[in-house]
Amino acid sequence: MIVKIDEQILPTVVMLGDAAVMLRWECVDEDFPEATIPAIRQLISELRLRGVRDVIPGFESVTVCFNPRQCRAVELAEFLTQQVRVWQTVERTCGREVRISVRFSCEDSPDLMEVASFAGMSVQDCIRVLAGCSFRVRMIGFAPGFPYLSGLPECLRIPRLATPRRSVPAGSFAIAAGQAGIYPQSSPGGWRLLGRTEQILFDPCREPPSLLQAGDVVRIDPCGPLVGGGIAGAVR
Amino acid sequence: MSAVTVLRAGTLTTVQDGGRPGYGHLGVSVSGPMDPLSLRLANLLAGNCEDSAVLELTLVGPALLWHRSVRLAVAGATMSACIRLPDGSEVELPCGCPVEVPAGSVTDFGEAQRGCRGYLAVRGGFGGAMTLGSRSAQLRSGFPGNCGRRLERGDELELCGDSEGGNGELVVPGWFVRLLDLPVRGGETQVLRCLPGLHLTQLDSPSMDRLGNGVFELSTDCDRMGYRLTGPVLSMPTVPQLRSEAVVPGTLQLSPDGRLLMLMADCAPTGGYPRVGHVISADLPGAGQLRPGDRVRFRMVSVEQADRALAEQERAIAGVRAMLACV
């Protein structure tokens, strides 16, 4: 996919102490292309600047973490501001489409009923809506390989669970507060669990270790007994 | 045969090296030592690269049986420690100098008197599994491989390469180096210098005052990911609703209950709470030596002051390097 970074909005530069500089696109509205930040992250990363250890995307920011013994925050901030101005007119490729097979079943989908009734639709329609979504990976965080996905329809914007679960199974596809995500490893979590994938989201021995990266587009391929008209009774 | 047998593990003993940079955008913590200055010092004294893998000892150290003669060095917290030689005699294991220990000796670490974390380096560095370019244990993610955990009694540890050190005799020099001035337990309040965070100015003015003048205490909810502080409660008239973005070790987050959360080495690379400040890099080593019950104050400084403090620390390390080249 080609992203054209032609926004007129320039970022503000914020220091995160003396070892990181954050570029922040404040007041970004819905029209701000979701792929702009991942593209700028990639461009900064490709510069391979001396002393830079990590370039981390957020929803509305890119943060450059560095070794303060090897480079200085003020100089780096100035340099990055200039670069971004140049990049505002750059066109580049960013993100791949990744299809993830998600199983919907009584065991794998403990919150699906509630979410469907919140949205005022049947379980099957809810799965159909999810399958039609084009999710964008905005950032990876919370745990290695955990993607924060935007692109959830308005009708599925259900809040987090009041009490988080002590343990969410690895591979759980979940939604909360207008976002979707997939738990790469078993961990505590407060999102609503809709289904589960067998795909490995994070494997440190794989290159790259994370299945997904910021900028990727994710589509869900539903499978399992709750999909379609099959065993509708299984929901109860 | 392995090089080392763990006879007693201590409170929390982990393998740490320079950390795991380069994967923050995939959600991977940078990890590495809580007190990076002492890791570097221990490695220099042992004759290693500065970021070789060492053992990070916490509060009460381990007892280790060495199967070959080694050159080792301890830095950071002052821990009571002794060497039990194969002939049954016992000598003190000093901190801040290289020590040659004959095969069959046991190094036995007691409680930390000053500071919280000791760093035990051995010539050649500790070996073992690597994940994403680092041997640093990250307990939450289970990195690296099956060793991503604290040491346990009975563990056998490997050293890197041909790490034979010394000629089998005990050698203890008559000098030592100390770079951090660590307080005794329950001693005076530590001052941590900070740069302002993005949301600092959103604190109400009594809270600004409390942050600048108040004394905060490390609660019992403190680990390698971060310290939850008790003490003055801070408030923001309107709490900004943030979506997750990058945080770094040293970031001071304001949690919803008005308490400060100070992020440390194993913190996740992103977080969603307001950021009121960032402890400067030069003060992170000292911060890594704090333990529950210790008291801290925060002092806001300028970027220039932060740079100068770090340069001063680098000069101290350069001094150690120069001195070691002469001995």
Coordinates of C-alpha atoms in Angstrom, one line a residue:
Chain A
M1 CA 0.0 0.0 0.0
I2 CA 1.2 3.5 -0.9
V3 CA 1.0 6.1 1.8
K4 CA 1.4 9.7 0.8
I5 CA 2.6 11.8 3.7
D6 CA 1.2 15.1 2.5
E7 CA -0.3 16.4 5.7
Q8 CA 0.2 20.0 6.6
I9 CA 0.1 19.2 10.3
L10 CA 3.6 19.2 11.7
P11 CA 4.4 17.4 14.9
T12 CA 5.4 19.0 18.1
V13 CA 8.6 17.8 19.7
V14 CA 8.4 16.6 23.3
M15 CA 11.4 15.3 25.3
L16 CA 10.9 12.2 27.4
G17 CA 13.7 12.9 29.8
D18 CA 17.3 13.0 28.4
A19 CA 17.1 9.7 26.5
A20 CA 14.1 9.9 24.2
V21 CA 12.4 12.4 21.9
M22 CA 8.8 12.2 21.0
L23 CA 7.2 13.6 17.8
R24 CA 3.5 14.2 18.6
W25 CA 0.7 15.0 16.1
E26 CA -1.7 16.6 18.5
C27 CA -5.3 17.2 17.6
V28 CA -5.2 14.6 14.9
D29 CA -8.6 14.3 13.5
E30 CA -10.3 11.3 11.8
D31 CA -8.9 12.3 8.4
F32 CA -5.2 12.0 9.5
P33 CA -4.2 8.9 7.6
E34 CA -3.6 6.0 10.0
A35 CA -0.6 4.8 8.0
T36 CA 1.3 8.1 8.3
I37 CA 2.8 7.5 11.7
P38 CA 3.9 3.9 10.9
A39 CA 5.5 5.2 7.7
I40 CA 7.4 8.0 9.6
R41 CA 8.5 5.4 12.2
Q42 CA 9.9 3.3 9.4
L43 CA 11.6 6.2 7.7
I44 CA 13.3 7.2 11.0
S45 CA 14.3 3.6 11.7
E46 CA 15.9 3.3 8.3
L47 CA 18.1 6.3 9.0
R48 CA 20.0 4.1 11.4
L49 CA 21.0 7.1 13.5
R50 CA 24.0 6.6 15.8
G51 CA 23.0 6.0 19.4
V52 CA 19.3 5.4 18.5
R53 CA 18.1 2.2 20.2
D54 CA 14.3 2.1 19.5
V55 CA 11.8 3.9 17.4
I56 CA 8.4 3.4 18.9
P57 CA 5.0 4.3 17.3
G58 CA 2.0 5.4 19.3
F59 CA -1.5 6.3 18.1
E60 CA -0.4 9.9 17.5
S61 CA 3.3 9.9 18.1
V62 CA 6.6 8.4 17.2
T63 CA 9.3 8.2 19.9
V64 CA 13.0 7.9 19.3
C65 CA 14.9 6.4 22.3
F66 CA 18.6 6.8 22.3
N67 CA 21.7 6.4 24.3
P68 CA 22.4 9.8 25.8
R69 CA 26.1 9.1 25.8
Q70 CA 26.1 8.9 22.0
C71 CA 23.7 11.6 21.0
R72 CA 22.1 14.7 22.4
A73 CA 18.4 15.2 22.8
V74 CA 18.4 18.8 21.5
E75 CA 20.3 18.0 18.4
L76 CA 18.2 14.9 17.6
A77 CA 15.0 16.8 18.1
E78 CA 16.1 19.5 15.7
F79 CA 17.2 17.0 13.1
L80 CA 14.0 15.0 13.3
T81 CA 11.8 18.1 12.9
Q82 CA 13.6 19.0 9.7
Q83 CA 13.4 15.4 8.4
V84 CA 9.7 15.2 9.1
R85 CA 9.1 18.4 7.2
V86 CA 10.9 16.8 4.2
W87 CA 8.9 13.6 4.6
Q88 CA 5.6 15.4 4.6
T89 CA 5.8 15.2 0.8
V90 CA 7.2 11.7 0.5
E91 CA 5.3 8.8 -0.9
R92 CA 6.2 5.3 0.3
T93 CA 5.0 1.8 0.8
C94 CA 3.8 0.8 4.2
G95 CA 2.0 -2.1 5.8
R96 CA 1.0 -5.5 4.4
E97 CA -2.4 -7.2 4.6
V98 CA -2.4 -10.0 7.1
R99 CA -5.3 -12.5 7.4
I100 CA -5.8 -14.1 10.7
S101 CA -7.9 -17.1 11.2
V102 CA -10.1 -16.7 14.3
R103 CA -12.1 -19.5 15.8
F104 CA -15.5 -18.7 17.3
S105 CA -16.8 -21.3 19.7
C106 CA -18.3 -21.4 23.2
E107 CA -14.9 -21.9 24.8
D108 CA -13.1 -19.4 22.7
S109 CA -15.8 -16.7 22.7
P110 CA -16.9 -16.1 26.3
D111 CA -18.0 -12.5 25.7
L112 CA -19.4 -12.8 22.2
M113 CA -23.1 -13.1 23.3
E114 CA -22.9 -10.0 25.4
V115 CA -21.1 -8.0 22.7
A116 CA -23.7 -9.1 20.1
S117 CA -26.6 -8.2 22.3
F118 CA -24.9 -4.8 23.1
A119 CA -24.8 -4.2 19.4
G120 CA -28.3 -5.4 18.9
M121 CA -27.5 -8.2 16.5
S122 CA -27.3 -12.0 16.4
V123 CA -24.0 -13.7 17.1
Q124 CA -23.7 -14.7 13.5
D125 CA -24.2 -11.2 12.3
C126 CA -21.7 -10.0 14.8
I127 CA -19.1 -12.4 13.4
R128 CA -20.0 -11.3 9.9
V129 CA -19.5 -7.7 10.8
L130 CA -16.0 -8.5 12.3
A131 CA -15.1 -10.5 9.1
G132 CA -16.0 -7.4 7.0
C133 CA -13.7 -5.1 9.1
S134 CA -10.4 -3.8 7.8
F135 CA -8.4 -3.3 11.0
R136 CA -5.2 -1.2 11.0
V137 CA -2.4 -2.0 13.4
R138 CA -1.7 1.4 15.0
M139 CA 1.0 0.2 17.4
I140 CA 2.3 -2.8 19.2
G141 CA 2.4 -2.6 23.0
F142 CA 1.2 -3.9 26.3
A143 CA 3.1 -7.2 25.7
P144 CA 5.5 -8.3 23.0
G145 CA 3.5 -8.6 19.7
F146 CA 0.1 -7.3 21.1
P147 CA -1.4 -5.2 18.3
Y148 CA -3.7 -2.3 19.0
L149 CA -6.2 -2.3 16.1
S150 CA -8.4 0.5 14.9
G151 CA -11.3 0.1 12.5
L152 CA -13.9 -1.3 14.8
P153 CA -17.4 -0.2 13.8
E154 CA -19.3 2.2 16.0
C155 CA -21.9 -0.4 17.1
L156 CA -19.1 -2.6 18.7
R157 CA -17.7 0.2 20.9
I158 CA -18.3 -1.6 24.2
P159 CA -16.3 -0.6 27.3
R160 CA -13.8 -2.8 29.0
L161 CA -14.9 -5.4 31.6
A162 CA -15.5 -3.8 35.0
T163 CA -13.2 -6.5 36.5
P164 CA -10.3 -7.7 34.3
R165 CA -9.8 -11.4 34.0
R166 CA -6.9 -12.9 35.8
S167 CA -5.9 -14.9 32.8
V168 CA -6.8 -14.5 29.2
P169 CA -5.7 -17.4 26.9
A170 CA -3.0 -16.8 24.4
G171 CA -4.4 -16.0 20.9
S172 CA -7.6 -14.4 22.2
F173 CA -9.1 -11.9 19.8
A174 CA -10.6 -9.2 21.9
I175 CA -12.3 -5.7 21.8
A176 CA -12.7 -2.8 24.2
A177 CA -13.2 0.9 24.1
G178 CA -13.3 1.2 20.3
Q179 CA -10.2 -0.9 19.7
A180 CA -9.5 -4.5 18.9
G181 CA -6.4 -6.6 19.9
I182 CA -5.0 -10.1 20.1
Y183 CA -3.3 -11.4 23.2
P184 CA 0.0 -13.0 22.1
Q185 CA 0.6 -14.7 25.4
S186 CA -1.6 -15.7 28.3
S187 CA -1.9 -12.7 30.6
P188 CA -4.4 -10.8 32.7
G189 CA -6.7 -8.6 30.6
G190 CA -9.9 -6.5 30.7
W191 CA -11.0 -6.7 27.0
R192 CA -14.0 -8.7 25.8
L193 CA -13.0 -12.0 24.3
L194 CA -14.7 -12.8 21.0
G195 CA -12.6 -15.6 19.5
R196 CA -9.2 -17.2 19.4
T197 CA -6.5 -17.7 16.8
E198 CA -3.9 -20.5 16.6
Q199 CA -1.5 -18.2 14.8
I200 CA 1.6 -17.3 16.8
L201 CA 1.7 -13.5 17.3
F202 CA 5.1 -13.3 18.8
D203 CA 8.0 -15.8 18.5
P204 CA 11.5 -14.4 19.5
C205 CA 13.2 -17.0 17.3
R206 CA 11.4 -15.8 14.1
E207 CA 12.5 -12.9 12.0
P208 CA 10.7 -10.6 12.4
P209 CA 9.6 -11.9 15.8
S210 CA 6.2 -10.2 15.7
L211 CA 3.5 -11.4 13.2
L212 CA 2.2 -7.8 12.9
Q213 CA 3.8 -4.4 12.7
A214 CA 2.4 -0.9 13.0
G215 CA 0.8 0.0 9.6
D216 CA -0.3 -3.5 8.7
V217 CA -3.9 -4.2 7.8
V218 CA -5.6 -7.1 9.5
R219 CA -8.6 -9.1 8.3
I220 CA -10.3 -11.8 10.2
D221 CA -11.2 -15.2 8.7
P222 CA -13.8 -16.7 11.0
C223 CA -14.0 -20.4 11.6
G224 CA -15.5 -22.6 14.3
P225 CA -19.0 -23.8 15.3
L226 CA -20.5 -20.3 15.9
V227 CA -19.9 -19.1 12.4
G228 CA -22.8 -19.0 9.9
G229 CA -26.1 -20.7 10.5
G230 CA -24.5 -24.0 11.5
I231 CA -25.1 -24.9 15.1
A232 CA -26.9 -21.8 16.2
G233 CA -28.1 -23.6 19.3
A234 CA -24.5 -23.9 20.5
V235 CA -24.6 -20.3 21.6
R236 CA -26.6 -21.2 24.6
Chain B
M1 CA 30.7 -29.9 33.8
S2 CA 29.2 -26.5 34.3
A3 CA 31.3 -23.6 35.7
V4 CA 29.1 -22.7 38.6
T5 CA 26.5 -24.4 40.8
V6 CA 23.9 -22.4 42.6
L7 CA 23.8 -23.6 46.2
R8 CA 21.4 -20.9 47.4
A9 CA 19.6 -18.6 45.0
G10 CA 19.1 -15.4 47.1
T11 CA 16.0 -13.2 47.0
L12 CA 16.0 -12.4 43.3
T13 CA 19.1 -13.3 41.3
T14 CA 18.9 -12.8 37.5
V15 CA 21.3 -12.8 34.6
Q16 CA 21.5 -9.3 33.1
D17 CA 23.6 -7.7 30.3
G18 CA 23.3 -4.5 28.4
G19 CA 19.6 -5.2 27.7
R20 CA 17.5 -5.8 24.6
P21 CA 17.3 -2.6 22.6
G22 CA 15.8 -2.5 19.1
Y23 CA 12.5 -4.2 19.7
G24 CA 10.5 -1.6 21.5
H25 CA 8.2 -1.1 18.5
L26 CA 7.2 -4.8 18.9
G27 CA 6.3 -4.3 22.5
V28 CA 9.5 -5.7 23.9
S29 CA 11.0 -4.1 27.1
V30 CA 14.6 -3.0 27.0
S31 CA 15.4 -4.7 30.3
G32 CA 19.0 -4.9 31.4
P33 CA 20.4 -3.8 34.8
M34 CA 18.4 -1.7 37.3
D35 CA 21.7 0.0 38.0
P36 CA 23.6 0.3 34.7
L37 CA 26.6 2.1 36.1
S38 CA 27.4 -0.7 38.5
L39 CA 27.0 -3.4 35.8
R40 CA 29.6 -1.5 33.8
L41 CA 31.9 -1.1 36.7
A42 CA 31.7 -4.8 37.7
N43 CA 32.5 -5.8 34.1
L44 CA 35.4 -3.4 33.7
L45 CA 36.9 -4.7 37.0
A46 CA 36.5 -8.3 35.8
G47 CA 38.2 -7.5 32.5
N48 CA 35.1 -7.7 30.3
C49 CA 33.2 -5.6 27.8
E50 CA 31.1 -3.2 29.7
D51 CA 27.8 -4.9 28.9
S52 CA 28.7 -8.5 29.3
A53 CA 26.2 -10.7 31.2
V54 CA 26.5 -10.6 35.0
L55 CA 24.3 -11.7 37.9
E56 CA 22.1 -9.0 39.4
L57 CA 21.7 -9.8 43.1
T58 CA 18.8 -8.3 45.0
L59 CA 18.6 -7.6 48.8
V60 CA 20.1 -11.0 49.8
G61 CA 22.6 -12.6 47.4
P62 CA 23.2 -16.2 46.4
A63 CA 25.8 -18.8 47.4
L64 CA 27.7 -20.1 44.4
L65 CA 30.2 -22.9 44.0
W66 CA 32.9 -22.3 41.4
H67 CA 34.1 -25.4 39.5
R68 CA 37.1 -23.6 38.0
S69 CA 39.3 -20.7 39.1
V70 CA 37.9 -17.4 38.0
R71 CA 38.4 -13.7 38.2
L72 CA 35.3 -12.0 39.5
A73 CA 34.3 -8.5 40.6
V74 CA 31.3 -7.2 42.6
A75 CA 29.9 -3.7 42.3
G76 CA 26.7 -1.8 43.3
A77 CA 25.1 -2.6 46.7
T78 CA 27.5 -3.3 49.5
M79 CA 26.6 -6.9 50.5
S80 CA 28.2 -8.8 53.3
A81 CA 30.0 -11.6 51.3
C82 CA 32.7 -14.2 51.9
I83 CA 34.7 -16.7 50.0
R84 CA 35.0 -20.2 51.5
L85 CA 38.1 -21.7 50.1
P86 CA 38.5 -25.4 49.3
D87 CA 40.7 -25.9 52.5
G88 CA 37.7 -24.7 54.6
S89 CA 39.2 -21.2 55.4
E90 CA 37.0 -18.2 55.0
V91 CA 37.9 -14.7 53.8
E92 CA 35.9 -11.6 53.1
L93 CA 34.9 -10.9 49.5
P94 CA 35.4 -7.2 48.9
C95 CA 33.3 -5.0 46.6
G96 CA 34.8 -2.8 43.9
C97 CA 37.9 -4.8 42.9
P98 CA 38.9 -7.8 40.9
V99 CA 39.3 -11.0 43.0
E100 CA 40.9 -14.2 41.8
V101 CA 39.2 -17.2 43.3
P102 CA 40.5 -20.8 43.1
A103 CA 38.3 -23.7 41.8
G104 CA 36.2 -25.4 44.5
S105 CA 35.5 -22.1 46.3
V106 CA 32.1 -20.9 47.4
T107 CA 31.2 -17.2 47.2
D108 CA 28.4 -16.6 49.8
F109 CA 26.5 -13.3 49.7
G110 CA 24.5 -12.1 52.6
E111 CA 22.3 -9.1 53.0
A112 CA 22.7 -5.7 51.3
Q113 CA 23.9 -3.1 53.8
R114 CA 23.9 -0.2 51.4
G115 CA 21.8 -0.1 48.3
C116 CA 19.7 -3.0 47.1
R117 CA 21.3 -4.6 44.0
G118 CA 24.8 -6.1 43.7
Y119 CA 26.4 -7.0 40.3
L120 CA 28.6 -10.0 40.1
A121 CA 30.8 -10.1 37.0
V122 CA 33.1 -12.9 36.1
R123 CA 35.9 -12.8 33.5
G124 CA 34.5 -13.8 30.2
G125 CA 30.9 -13.1 31.3
F126 CA 28.1 -15.5 32.1
G127 CA 26.8 -17.6 29.2
G128 CA 23.5 -19.2 28.6
A129 CA 20.6 -18.6 26.2
M130 CA 20.1 -15.4 24.3
T131 CA 16.8 -14.0 23.1
L132 CA 16.7 -11.1 20.7
G133 CA 20.4 -10.5 21.1
S134 CA 20.4 -10.4 24.9
R135 CA 20.8 -12.7 27.9
S136 CA 18.9 -10.4 30.2
A137 CA 16.2 -12.2 32.1
Q138 CA 12.7 -10.6 31.6
L139 CA 10.5 -12.4 34.0
R140 CA 7.2 -11.3 32.6
S141 CA 7.9 -12.5 29.0
G142 CA 10.0 -15.5 30.0
F143 CA 13.0 -14.2 28.0
P144 CA 15.4 -15.7 27.2
G145 CA 14.2 -19.2 26.4
N146 CA 13.8 -21.4 29.5
C147 CA 16.3 -19.3 31.5
G148 CA 14.1 -16.3 31.6
R149 CA 13.6 -16.6 35.3
R150 CA 15.3 -16.0 38.5
L151 CA 18.1 -18.4 39.5
E152 CA 17.0 -21.4 41.6
R153 CA 18.9 -23.7 43.9
G154 CA 20.7 -26.4 41.9
D155 CA 21.0 -24.4 38.7
E156 CA 24.2 -24.9 36.8
L157 CA 25.6 -21.8 35.0
E158 CA 27.9 -21.6 32.1
L159 CA 30.6 -19.0 31.4
C160 CA 31.4 -17.6 28.0
G161 CA 34.4 -19.0 26.2
D162 CA 37.6 -19.9 27.9
S163 CA 37.0 -18.0 31.1
E164 CA 39.8 -19.5 33.2
G165 CA 41.0 -16.7 35.4
G166 CA 44.0 -16.6 37.8
N167 CA 46.4 -19.3 38.6
G168 CA 44.3 -21.1 41.2
E169 CA 45.5 -19.0 44.1
L170 CA 43.3 -16.5 46.0
V171 CA 44.3 -13.0 45.0
V172 CA 42.6 -10.0 46.7
P173 CA 44.0 -6.5 45.9
G174 CA 44.3 -3.9 48.6
W175 CA 42.3 -1.3 46.7
F176 CA 38.7 -0.8 45.6
V177 CA 36.6 1.6 43.4
R178 CA 33.3 3.0 44.3
L179 CA 31.3 5.2 41.9
L180 CA 27.9 5.5 43.7
D181 CA 27.5 6.9 47.1
L182 CA 24.8 4.6 48.4
P183 CA 22.9 5.4 51.6
V184 CA 22.6 2.9 54.5
R185 CA 19.1 1.4 54.9
G186 CA 16.6 3.9 56.4
G187 CA 19.2 6.6 55.8
E188 CA 18.5 10.1 54.4
T189 CA 16.1 10.9 51.7
Q190 CA 17.6 10.5 48.2
V191 CA 17.2 13.3 45.7
L192 CA 16.4 12.2 42.1
R193 CA 16.8 14.9 39.5
C194 CA 14.1 15.1 36.9
L195 CA 13.2 16.7 33.6
P196 CA 9.6 17.8 33.3
G197 CA 7.1 15.5 31.7
L198 CA 4.5 16.5 29.1
H199 CA 1.7 16.6 31.6
L200 CA 3.5 18.3 34.5
T201 CA 1.8 21.6 33.9
Q202 CA -1.6 19.9 34.2
L203 CA -1.1 19.3 37.9
D204 CA -3.0 21.8 40.1
S205 CA -0.7 24.2 41.9
P206 CA -0.8 22.5 45.4
S207 CA 0.2 19.2 43.6
M208 CA 3.1 21.0 41.8
D209 CA 4.2 22.1 45.2
R210 CA 3.9 18.6 46.7
L211 CA 5.8 17.1 43.8
G212 CA 8.7 19.6 44.2
N213 CA 8.9 19.6 48.0
G214 CA 7.2 16.4 49.2
V215 CA 8.9 13.2 50.3
F216 CA 7.8 10.0 48.6
E217 CA 8.4 6.5 49.8
L218 CA 8.8 3.3 47.9
S219 CA 5.9 1.0 48.7
T220 CA 6.2 -2.8 48.9
D221 CA 4.8 -2.8 45.3
C222 CA 8.1 -2.4 43.7
D223 CA 9.9 -4.6 41.2
R224 CA 12.1 -4.4 38.1
M225 CA 9.2 -3.0 36.1
G226 CA 8.6 -0.1 38.4
Y227 CA 8.2 1.4 41.8
R228 CA 4.8 2.5 43.2
L229 CA 5.4 5.4 45.5
T230 CA 3.4 6.4 48.5
G231 CA 3.3 9.9 50.0
P232 CA 1.7 13.1 48.8
V233 CA -1.3 12.5 46.5
L234 CA -1.2 14.6 43.3
S235 CA -4.2 15.7 41.2
M236 CA -5.0 17.1 37.8
P237 CA -8.1 19.3 37.5
T238 CA -8.8 17.5 34.2
V239 CA -7.0 14.2 33.7
P240 CA -6.0 14.0 30.0
Q241 CA -7.5 10.9 28.4
L242 CA -4.5 9.4 26.7
R243 CA -4.0 6.6 24.3
S244 CA -0.9 4.5 24.9
E245 CA 2.4 6.0 23.8
A246 CA 6.1 5.5 24.5
V247 CA 7.5 5.6 28.0
V248 CA 11.1 4.9 29.2
P249 CA 12.8 3.8 32.3
G250 CA 12.8 6.8 34.7
T251 CA 9.3 8.0 33.5
L252 CA 7.1 9.2 36.4
Q253 CA 3.5 8.4 35.6
L254 CA 0.5 9.6 37.6
S255 CA -1.8 6.6 38.2
P256 CA -5.5 7.3 38.5
D257 CA -5.4 7.2 42.3
G258 CA -3.0 10.2 42.4
R259 CA 0.1 8.2 43.2
L260 CA 3.3 8.3 41.3
L261 CA 4.6 5.3 39.4
M262 CA 8.3 5.3 38.6
L263 CA 9.1 3.1 35.6
M264 CA 12.3 1.0 35.7
A265 CA 14.3 -1.3 33.5
D266 CA 11.6 -3.9 32.7
C267 CA 8.8 -1.4 32.0
A268 CA 6.7 -2.0 28.9
P269 CA 7.7 0.3 26.1
T270 CA 4.3 2.1 26.1
G271 CA 1.9 3.3 28.7
G272 CA -1.3 5.3 28.9
Y273 CA -1.0 7.4 32.1
P274 CA -0.1 11.1 32.3
R275 CA 3.7 11.7 32.6
V276 CA 4.7 14.3 35.1
G277 CA 8.5 13.9 34.9
H278 CA 11.5 11.7 33.9
V279 CA 14.4 10.9 36.2
I280 CA 17.6 11.9 34.4
S281 CA 19.9 9.1 33.0
A282 CA 22.7 10.0 35.5
D283 CA 20.3 9.4 38.4
L284 CA 18.8 6.1 37.2
P285 CA 21.7 4.0 38.6
G286 CA 21.0 5.4 42.1
A287 CA 17.3 4.9 41.6
G288 CA 17.9 1.3 40.8
Q289 CA 19.5 0.9 44.2
L290 CA 16.4 1.9 46.1
R291 CA 14.3 -0.6 48.1
P292 CA 10.8 -0.6 49.6
G293 CA 10.7 1.9 52.5
D294 CA 13.4 4.2 51.0
R295 CA 12.4 7.8 50.7
V296 CA 13.0 10.1 47.7
R297 CA 12.4 13.7 46.6
F298 CA 12.3 15.0 43.1
R299 CA 14.2 18.1 41.9
M300 CA 13.5 19.5 38.4
V301 CA 16.6 20.4 36.5
S302 CA 17.4 21.6 33.0
V303 CA 18.6 19.5 30.0
E304 CA 22.0 21.1 30.4
Q305 CA 22.2 20.0 34.0
A306 CA 21.2 16.5 33.0
D307 CA 23.9 16.5 30.3
R308 CA 26.5 17.7 32.7
A309 CA 25.6 15.1 35.3
L310 CA 25.9 12.3 32.7
A311 CA 29.2 13.7 31.4
E312 CA 30.6 13.7 35.0
Q313 CA 29.6 10.0 35.4
E314 CA 31.3 9.2 32.1
R315 CA 34.5 10.8 33.3
A316 CA 34.4 8.7 36.4
I317 CA 34.0 5.5 34.3
A318 CA 36.8 6.8 32.0
G319 CA 39.0 7.2 35.1
V320 CA 38.4 3.6 36.2
R321 CA 39.3 2.4 32.7
A322 CA 42.5 4.4 32.8
M323 CA 43.4 3.2 36.2
L324 CA 42.7 -0.5 35.3
A325 CA 45.0 -0.1 32.3
C326 CA 47.8 0.7 34.7
V327 CA 47.3 -2.0 37.3

